[in-house]
Short mmCIF file of C-alpha atoms in Angstrom, two decimals:
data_model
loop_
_atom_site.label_atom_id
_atom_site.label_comp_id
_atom_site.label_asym_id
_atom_site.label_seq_id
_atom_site.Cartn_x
_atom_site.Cartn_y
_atom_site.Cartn_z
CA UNK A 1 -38.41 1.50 -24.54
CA UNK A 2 -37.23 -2.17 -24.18
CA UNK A 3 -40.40 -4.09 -22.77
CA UNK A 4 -39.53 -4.46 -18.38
CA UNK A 5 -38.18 -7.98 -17.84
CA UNK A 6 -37.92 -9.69 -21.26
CA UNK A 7 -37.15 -13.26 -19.97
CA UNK A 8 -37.30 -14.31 -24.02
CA UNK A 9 -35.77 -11.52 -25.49
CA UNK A 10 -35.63 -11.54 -29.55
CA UNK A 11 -33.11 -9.16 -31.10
CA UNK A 12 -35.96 -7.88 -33.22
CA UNK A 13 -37.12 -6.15 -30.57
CA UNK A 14 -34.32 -3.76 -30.02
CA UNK A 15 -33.14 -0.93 -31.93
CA UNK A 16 -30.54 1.34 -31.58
CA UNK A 17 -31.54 4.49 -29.06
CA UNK A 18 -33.96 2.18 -27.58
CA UNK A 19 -34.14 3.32 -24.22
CA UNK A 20 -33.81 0.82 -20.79
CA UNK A 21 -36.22 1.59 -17.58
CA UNK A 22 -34.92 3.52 -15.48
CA UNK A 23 -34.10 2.47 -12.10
CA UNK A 24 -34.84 4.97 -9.01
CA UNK A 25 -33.32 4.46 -5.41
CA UNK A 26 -33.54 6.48 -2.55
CA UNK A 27 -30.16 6.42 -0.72
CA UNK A 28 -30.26 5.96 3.01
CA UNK A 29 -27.80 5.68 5.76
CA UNK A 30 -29.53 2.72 6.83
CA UNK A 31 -29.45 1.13 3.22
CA UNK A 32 -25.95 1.78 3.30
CA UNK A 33 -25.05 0.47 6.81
CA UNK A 34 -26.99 -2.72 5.38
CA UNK A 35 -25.13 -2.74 2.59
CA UNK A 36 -21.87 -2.80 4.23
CA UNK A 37 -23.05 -5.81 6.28
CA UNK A 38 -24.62 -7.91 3.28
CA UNK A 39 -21.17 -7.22 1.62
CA UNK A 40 -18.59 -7.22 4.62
CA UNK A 41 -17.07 -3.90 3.36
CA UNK A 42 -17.06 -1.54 6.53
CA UNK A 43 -14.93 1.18 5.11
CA UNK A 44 -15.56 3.92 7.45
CA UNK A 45 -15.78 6.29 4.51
CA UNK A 46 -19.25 4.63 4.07
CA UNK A 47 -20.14 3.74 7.86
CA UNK A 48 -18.76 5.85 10.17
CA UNK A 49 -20.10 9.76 9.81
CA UNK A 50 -17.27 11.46 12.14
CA UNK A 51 -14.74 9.82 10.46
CA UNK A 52 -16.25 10.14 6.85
CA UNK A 53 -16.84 14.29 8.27
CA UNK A 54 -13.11 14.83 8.34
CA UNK A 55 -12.20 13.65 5.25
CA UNK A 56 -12.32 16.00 1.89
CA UNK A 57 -15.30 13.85 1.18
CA UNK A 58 -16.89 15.54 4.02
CA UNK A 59 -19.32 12.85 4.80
CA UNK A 60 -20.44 9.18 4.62
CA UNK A 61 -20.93 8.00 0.41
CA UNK A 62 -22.84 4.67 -0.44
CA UNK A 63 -20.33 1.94 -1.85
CA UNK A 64 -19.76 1.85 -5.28
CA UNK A 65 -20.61 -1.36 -6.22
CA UNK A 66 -23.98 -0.29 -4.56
CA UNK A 67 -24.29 2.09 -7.23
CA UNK A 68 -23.31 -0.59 -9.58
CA UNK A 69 -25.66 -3.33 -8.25
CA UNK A 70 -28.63 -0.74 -8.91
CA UNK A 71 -26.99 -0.43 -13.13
CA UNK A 72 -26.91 -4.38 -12.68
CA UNK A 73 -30.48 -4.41 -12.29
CA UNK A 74 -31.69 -2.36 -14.76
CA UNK A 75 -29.71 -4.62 -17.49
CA UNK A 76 -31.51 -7.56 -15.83
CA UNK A 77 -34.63 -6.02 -16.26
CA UNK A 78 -33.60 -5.03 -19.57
CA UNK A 79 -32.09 -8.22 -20.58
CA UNK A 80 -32.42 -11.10 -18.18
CA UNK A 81 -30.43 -14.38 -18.11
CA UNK A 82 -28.32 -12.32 -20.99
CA UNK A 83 -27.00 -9.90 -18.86
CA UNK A 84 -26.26 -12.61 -15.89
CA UNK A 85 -24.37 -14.29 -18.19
CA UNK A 86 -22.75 -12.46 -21.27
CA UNK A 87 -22.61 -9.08 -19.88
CA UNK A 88 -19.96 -6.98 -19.38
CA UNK A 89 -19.37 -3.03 -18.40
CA UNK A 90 -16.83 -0.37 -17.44
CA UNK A 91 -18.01 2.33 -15.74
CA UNK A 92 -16.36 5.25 -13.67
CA UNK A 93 -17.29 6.68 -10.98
CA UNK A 94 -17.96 10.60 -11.62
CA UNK A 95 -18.98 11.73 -7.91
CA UNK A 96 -20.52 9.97 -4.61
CA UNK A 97 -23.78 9.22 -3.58
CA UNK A 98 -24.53 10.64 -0.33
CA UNK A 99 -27.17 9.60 2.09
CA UNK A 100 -30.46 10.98 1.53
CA UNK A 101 -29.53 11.42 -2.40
CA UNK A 102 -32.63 9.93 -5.11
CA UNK A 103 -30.27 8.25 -7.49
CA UNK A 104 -31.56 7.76 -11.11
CA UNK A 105 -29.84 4.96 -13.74
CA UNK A 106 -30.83 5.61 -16.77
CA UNK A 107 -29.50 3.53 -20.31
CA UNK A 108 -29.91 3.63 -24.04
CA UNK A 109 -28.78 0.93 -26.44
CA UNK A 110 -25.86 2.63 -28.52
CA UNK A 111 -25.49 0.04 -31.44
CA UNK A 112 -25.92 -2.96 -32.09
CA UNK A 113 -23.12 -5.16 -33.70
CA UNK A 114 -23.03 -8.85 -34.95
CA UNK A 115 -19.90 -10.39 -35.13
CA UNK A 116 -19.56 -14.56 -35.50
CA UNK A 117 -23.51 -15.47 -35.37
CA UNK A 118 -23.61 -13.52 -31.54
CA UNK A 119 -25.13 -9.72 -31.64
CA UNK A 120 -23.76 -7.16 -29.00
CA UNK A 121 -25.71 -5.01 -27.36
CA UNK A 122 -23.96 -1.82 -26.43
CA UNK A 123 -25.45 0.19 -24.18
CA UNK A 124 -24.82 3.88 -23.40
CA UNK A 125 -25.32 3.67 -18.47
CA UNK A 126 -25.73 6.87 -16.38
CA UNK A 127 -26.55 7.51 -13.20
CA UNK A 128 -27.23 10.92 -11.69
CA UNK A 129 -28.53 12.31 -8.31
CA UNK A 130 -31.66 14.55 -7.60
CA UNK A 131 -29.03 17.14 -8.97
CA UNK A 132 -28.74 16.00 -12.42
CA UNK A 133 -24.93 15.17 -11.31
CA UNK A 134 -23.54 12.55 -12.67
CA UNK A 135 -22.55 9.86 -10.11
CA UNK A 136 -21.67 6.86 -12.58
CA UNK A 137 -21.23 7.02 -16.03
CA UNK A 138 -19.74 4.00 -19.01
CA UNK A 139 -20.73 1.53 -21.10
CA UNK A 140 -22.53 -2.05 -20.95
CA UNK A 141 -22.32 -4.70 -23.46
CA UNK A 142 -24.92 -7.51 -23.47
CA UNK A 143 -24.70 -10.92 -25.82
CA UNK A 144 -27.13 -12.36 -27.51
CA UNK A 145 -27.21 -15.60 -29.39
CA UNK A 146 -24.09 -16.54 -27.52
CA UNK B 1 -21.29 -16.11 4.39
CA UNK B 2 -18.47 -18.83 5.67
CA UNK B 3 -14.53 -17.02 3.73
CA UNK B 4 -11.44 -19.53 3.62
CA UNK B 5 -8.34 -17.93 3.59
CA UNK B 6 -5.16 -19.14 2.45
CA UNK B 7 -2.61 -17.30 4.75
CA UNK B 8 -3.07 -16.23 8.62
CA UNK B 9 -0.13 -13.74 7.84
CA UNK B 10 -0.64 -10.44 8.54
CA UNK B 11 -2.36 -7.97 6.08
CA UNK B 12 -0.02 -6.39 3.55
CA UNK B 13 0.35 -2.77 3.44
CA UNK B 14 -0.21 -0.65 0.74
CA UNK B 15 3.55 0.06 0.38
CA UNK B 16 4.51 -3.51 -0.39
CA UNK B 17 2.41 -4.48 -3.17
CA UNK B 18 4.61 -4.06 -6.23
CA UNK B 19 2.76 -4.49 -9.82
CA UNK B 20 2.33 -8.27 -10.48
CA UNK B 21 1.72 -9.22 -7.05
CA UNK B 22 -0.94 -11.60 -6.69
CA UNK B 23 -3.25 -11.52 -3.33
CA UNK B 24 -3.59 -14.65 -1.29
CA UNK B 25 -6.38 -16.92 -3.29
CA UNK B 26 -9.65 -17.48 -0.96
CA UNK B 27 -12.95 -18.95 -1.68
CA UNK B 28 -16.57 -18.43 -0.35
CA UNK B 29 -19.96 -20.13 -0.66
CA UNK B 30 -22.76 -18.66 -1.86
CA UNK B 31 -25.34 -19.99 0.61
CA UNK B 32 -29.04 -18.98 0.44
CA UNK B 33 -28.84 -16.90 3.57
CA UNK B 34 -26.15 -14.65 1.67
CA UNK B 35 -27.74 -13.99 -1.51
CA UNK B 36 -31.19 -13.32 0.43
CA UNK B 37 -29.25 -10.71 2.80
CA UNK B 38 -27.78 -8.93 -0.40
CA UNK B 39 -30.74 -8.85 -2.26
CA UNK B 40 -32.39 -7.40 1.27
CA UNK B 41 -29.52 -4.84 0.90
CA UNK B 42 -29.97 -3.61 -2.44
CA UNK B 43 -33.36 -3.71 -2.64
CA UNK B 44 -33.69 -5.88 -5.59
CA UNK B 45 -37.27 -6.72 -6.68
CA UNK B 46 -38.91 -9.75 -5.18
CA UNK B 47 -38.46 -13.00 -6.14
CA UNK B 48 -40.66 -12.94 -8.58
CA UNK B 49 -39.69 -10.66 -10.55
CA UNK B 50 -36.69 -11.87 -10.73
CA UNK B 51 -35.34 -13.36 -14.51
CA UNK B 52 -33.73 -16.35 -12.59
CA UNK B 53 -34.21 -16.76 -8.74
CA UNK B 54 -32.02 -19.67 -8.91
CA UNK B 55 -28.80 -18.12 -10.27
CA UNK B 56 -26.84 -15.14 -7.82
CA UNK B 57 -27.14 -11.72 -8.84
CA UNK B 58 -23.55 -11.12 -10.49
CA UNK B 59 -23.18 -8.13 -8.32
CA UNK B 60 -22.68 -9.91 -5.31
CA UNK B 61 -20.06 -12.56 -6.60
CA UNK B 62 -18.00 -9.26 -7.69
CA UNK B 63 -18.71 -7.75 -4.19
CA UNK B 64 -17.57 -10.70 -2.46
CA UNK B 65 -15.06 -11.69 -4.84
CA UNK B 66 -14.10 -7.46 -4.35
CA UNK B 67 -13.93 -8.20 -0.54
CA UNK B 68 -12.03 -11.67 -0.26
CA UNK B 69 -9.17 -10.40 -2.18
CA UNK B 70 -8.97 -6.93 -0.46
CA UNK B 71 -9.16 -8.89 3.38
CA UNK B 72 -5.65 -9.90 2.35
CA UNK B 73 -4.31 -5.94 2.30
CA UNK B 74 -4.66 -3.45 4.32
CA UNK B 75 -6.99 -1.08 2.79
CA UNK B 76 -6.65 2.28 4.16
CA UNK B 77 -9.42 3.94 5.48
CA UNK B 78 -10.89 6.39 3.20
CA UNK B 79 -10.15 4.49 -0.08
CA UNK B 80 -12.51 4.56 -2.52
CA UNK B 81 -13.61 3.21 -5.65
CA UNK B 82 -12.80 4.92 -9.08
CA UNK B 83 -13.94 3.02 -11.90
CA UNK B 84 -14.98 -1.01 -12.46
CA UNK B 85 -15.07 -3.10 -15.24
CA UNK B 86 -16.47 -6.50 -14.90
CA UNK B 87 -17.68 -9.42 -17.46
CA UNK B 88 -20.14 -12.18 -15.96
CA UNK B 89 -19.14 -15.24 -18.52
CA UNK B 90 -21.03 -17.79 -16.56
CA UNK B 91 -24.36 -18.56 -14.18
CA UNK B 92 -23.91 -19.12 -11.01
CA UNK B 93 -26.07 -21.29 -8.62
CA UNK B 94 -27.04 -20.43 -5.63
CA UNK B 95 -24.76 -22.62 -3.62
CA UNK B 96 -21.80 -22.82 -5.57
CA UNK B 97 -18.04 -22.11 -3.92
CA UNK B 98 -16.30 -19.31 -5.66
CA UNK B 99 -12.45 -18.96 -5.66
CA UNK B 100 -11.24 -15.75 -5.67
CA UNK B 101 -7.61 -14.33 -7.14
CA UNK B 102 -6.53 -11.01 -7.32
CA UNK B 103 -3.61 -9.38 -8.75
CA UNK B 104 -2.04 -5.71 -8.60
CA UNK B 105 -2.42 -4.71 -12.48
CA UNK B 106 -0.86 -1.15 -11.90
CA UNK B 107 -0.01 1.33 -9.45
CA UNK B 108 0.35 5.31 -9.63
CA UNK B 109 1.69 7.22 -6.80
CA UNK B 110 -0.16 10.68 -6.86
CA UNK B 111 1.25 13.07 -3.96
CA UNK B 112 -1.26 12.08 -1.18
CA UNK B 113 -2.88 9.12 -3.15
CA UNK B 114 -2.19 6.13 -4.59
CA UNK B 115 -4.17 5.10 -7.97
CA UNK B 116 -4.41 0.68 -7.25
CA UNK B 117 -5.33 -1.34 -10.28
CA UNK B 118 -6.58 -4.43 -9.14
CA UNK B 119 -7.60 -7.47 -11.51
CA UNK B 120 -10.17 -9.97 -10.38
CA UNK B 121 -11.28 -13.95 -11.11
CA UNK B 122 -13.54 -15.72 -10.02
CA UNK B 123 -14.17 -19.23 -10.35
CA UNK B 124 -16.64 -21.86 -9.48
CA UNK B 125 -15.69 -25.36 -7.97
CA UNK B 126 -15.12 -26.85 -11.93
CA UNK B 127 -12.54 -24.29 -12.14
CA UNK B 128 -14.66 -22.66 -14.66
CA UNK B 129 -13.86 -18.49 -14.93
CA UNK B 130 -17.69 -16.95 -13.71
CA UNK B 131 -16.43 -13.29 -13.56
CA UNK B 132 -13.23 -11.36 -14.51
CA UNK B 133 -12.80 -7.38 -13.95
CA UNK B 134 -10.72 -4.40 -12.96
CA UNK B 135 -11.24 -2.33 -10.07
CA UNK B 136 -9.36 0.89 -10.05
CA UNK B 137 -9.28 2.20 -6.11
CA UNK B 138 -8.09 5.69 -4.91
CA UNK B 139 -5.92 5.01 -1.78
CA UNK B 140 -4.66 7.34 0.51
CA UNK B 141 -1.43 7.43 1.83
#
């Protein structure tokens, strides 16, 4: 396990299958409705619950890049400064997350690769519900020695 | 969170954006206020803990960055998110003024659905790239 919020991080301390901590969140309508406001995205699919009800969705779904702020924070725990600058991922997006769902991201370093004096960090990012479904799933790269 | 837009026109519909079109350009500040309501919203750990309270989670530039470029269209209700990819390549103060641009990489009609590939730049007031990414949305028709 990569030590929690490594502001100095040496690559000597990572190894390939390390894993990250894991981030839990507890999805909420209210988190969600706050969400929407923080980020001025009021899709009804996420807002409204009669609407969201009629579609094949069959109810509201937290935004994505909710989900993908809560994988952004476990790579800044993981990797600091490195990750706010340097990082990069590509995810998709394997099924909502629905209010009241406990979401879990979970991550792994892959391999590591050092190419020009700069060492990538490539990291294996999941995220599942109380389920074990998967709700986001891809890869993150982190720099170091950029 | 104060959004300048280029054009007062009216949004453009899902029909007319062709591959190659590029959205409107806008720009935003990232003001204190902001940042504290979207760290409020995702329930980020406290300050604290935080690597670098100074710099904006890169999350929120792509969320806002996400949102100027899609006020420009007329997003369908329903429409959701497929996959992202996204590369932070800079810090970014709080404070700074972002410009957004956004350009239709590829579009799939699918029966009831459209499949809208949308790239993304943002950039801070020395015109330096701070994020680039593609968002692939599910539209309906």
């Amino acid at each position: 396990m990569i030590p929690v919020l490594n502001k100095e991080l040496k690559l000597s301390d990572l190894r390939q299958g390390n894993s990250l901590s894991s981030v839990v969140k507890h999805i909420t309508q209210e988190e969600i409705n706050r969400y929407a406001e923080a980020s001025g995205d009021f899709n009804p699919i996420h807002i409204d619950e009669s609407f969201a009800a009629q579609t094949p969705l069959g109810g509201t779904i937290a935004h994505g890049m909710l989900i993908l702020a809560y994988v952004s924070e476990m790579m800044t725990v993981a990797f600091g400064k490195n990750w706010l600058s340097g990082g990069k991922f590509s995810v998709r997006f394997k099924a909502p997350a629905r209010p009241t769902d406990t979401i879990t991201i979970t991550g792994k370093i892959d391999s590591i690769e050092h190419k020009e004096g700069v060492s990538h960090i490539n990291c294996g990012v999941e995220s599942h519900n109380q389920k074990g479904e998967a709700i986001v799933a891809g890869k993150a790269t982190v720099k170091l020695g950029a | 969170m104060e959004q300048k837009k280029t054009s007062g026109k009216s949004p453009i519909k899902i029909e007319q954006l062709d591959v190659g079109y590029e959205f409107p350009p806008s720009s935003y500040e990232l003001e204190p206020l902001v940042i504290a309501k979207y760290l409020e919203a995702v329930g980020r750990p406290s300050e604290q803990n935080s690597p670098a309270p100074e710099f904006v989670p890169p999350m929120a530039i792509a969320a806002y960055t996400m949102n100027a470029v899609a006020e420009s269209f007329a997003l369908p209700p329903g429409s959701i998110h497929a996959s992202q990819e996204l590369e932070f390549l800079k810090l970014v103060p709080v404070g700074t003024t972002i410009d957004c641009h956004g350009r239709v990489a590829q579009k799939v009609n699918r029966g009831q659905l459209h499949l809208l590939v949308i790239e993304l730049e943002a950039l801070n007031q020395d015109r330096e790239r701070v994020l680039s990414g593609q968002a692939t949305l599910v539209v309906p028709n």
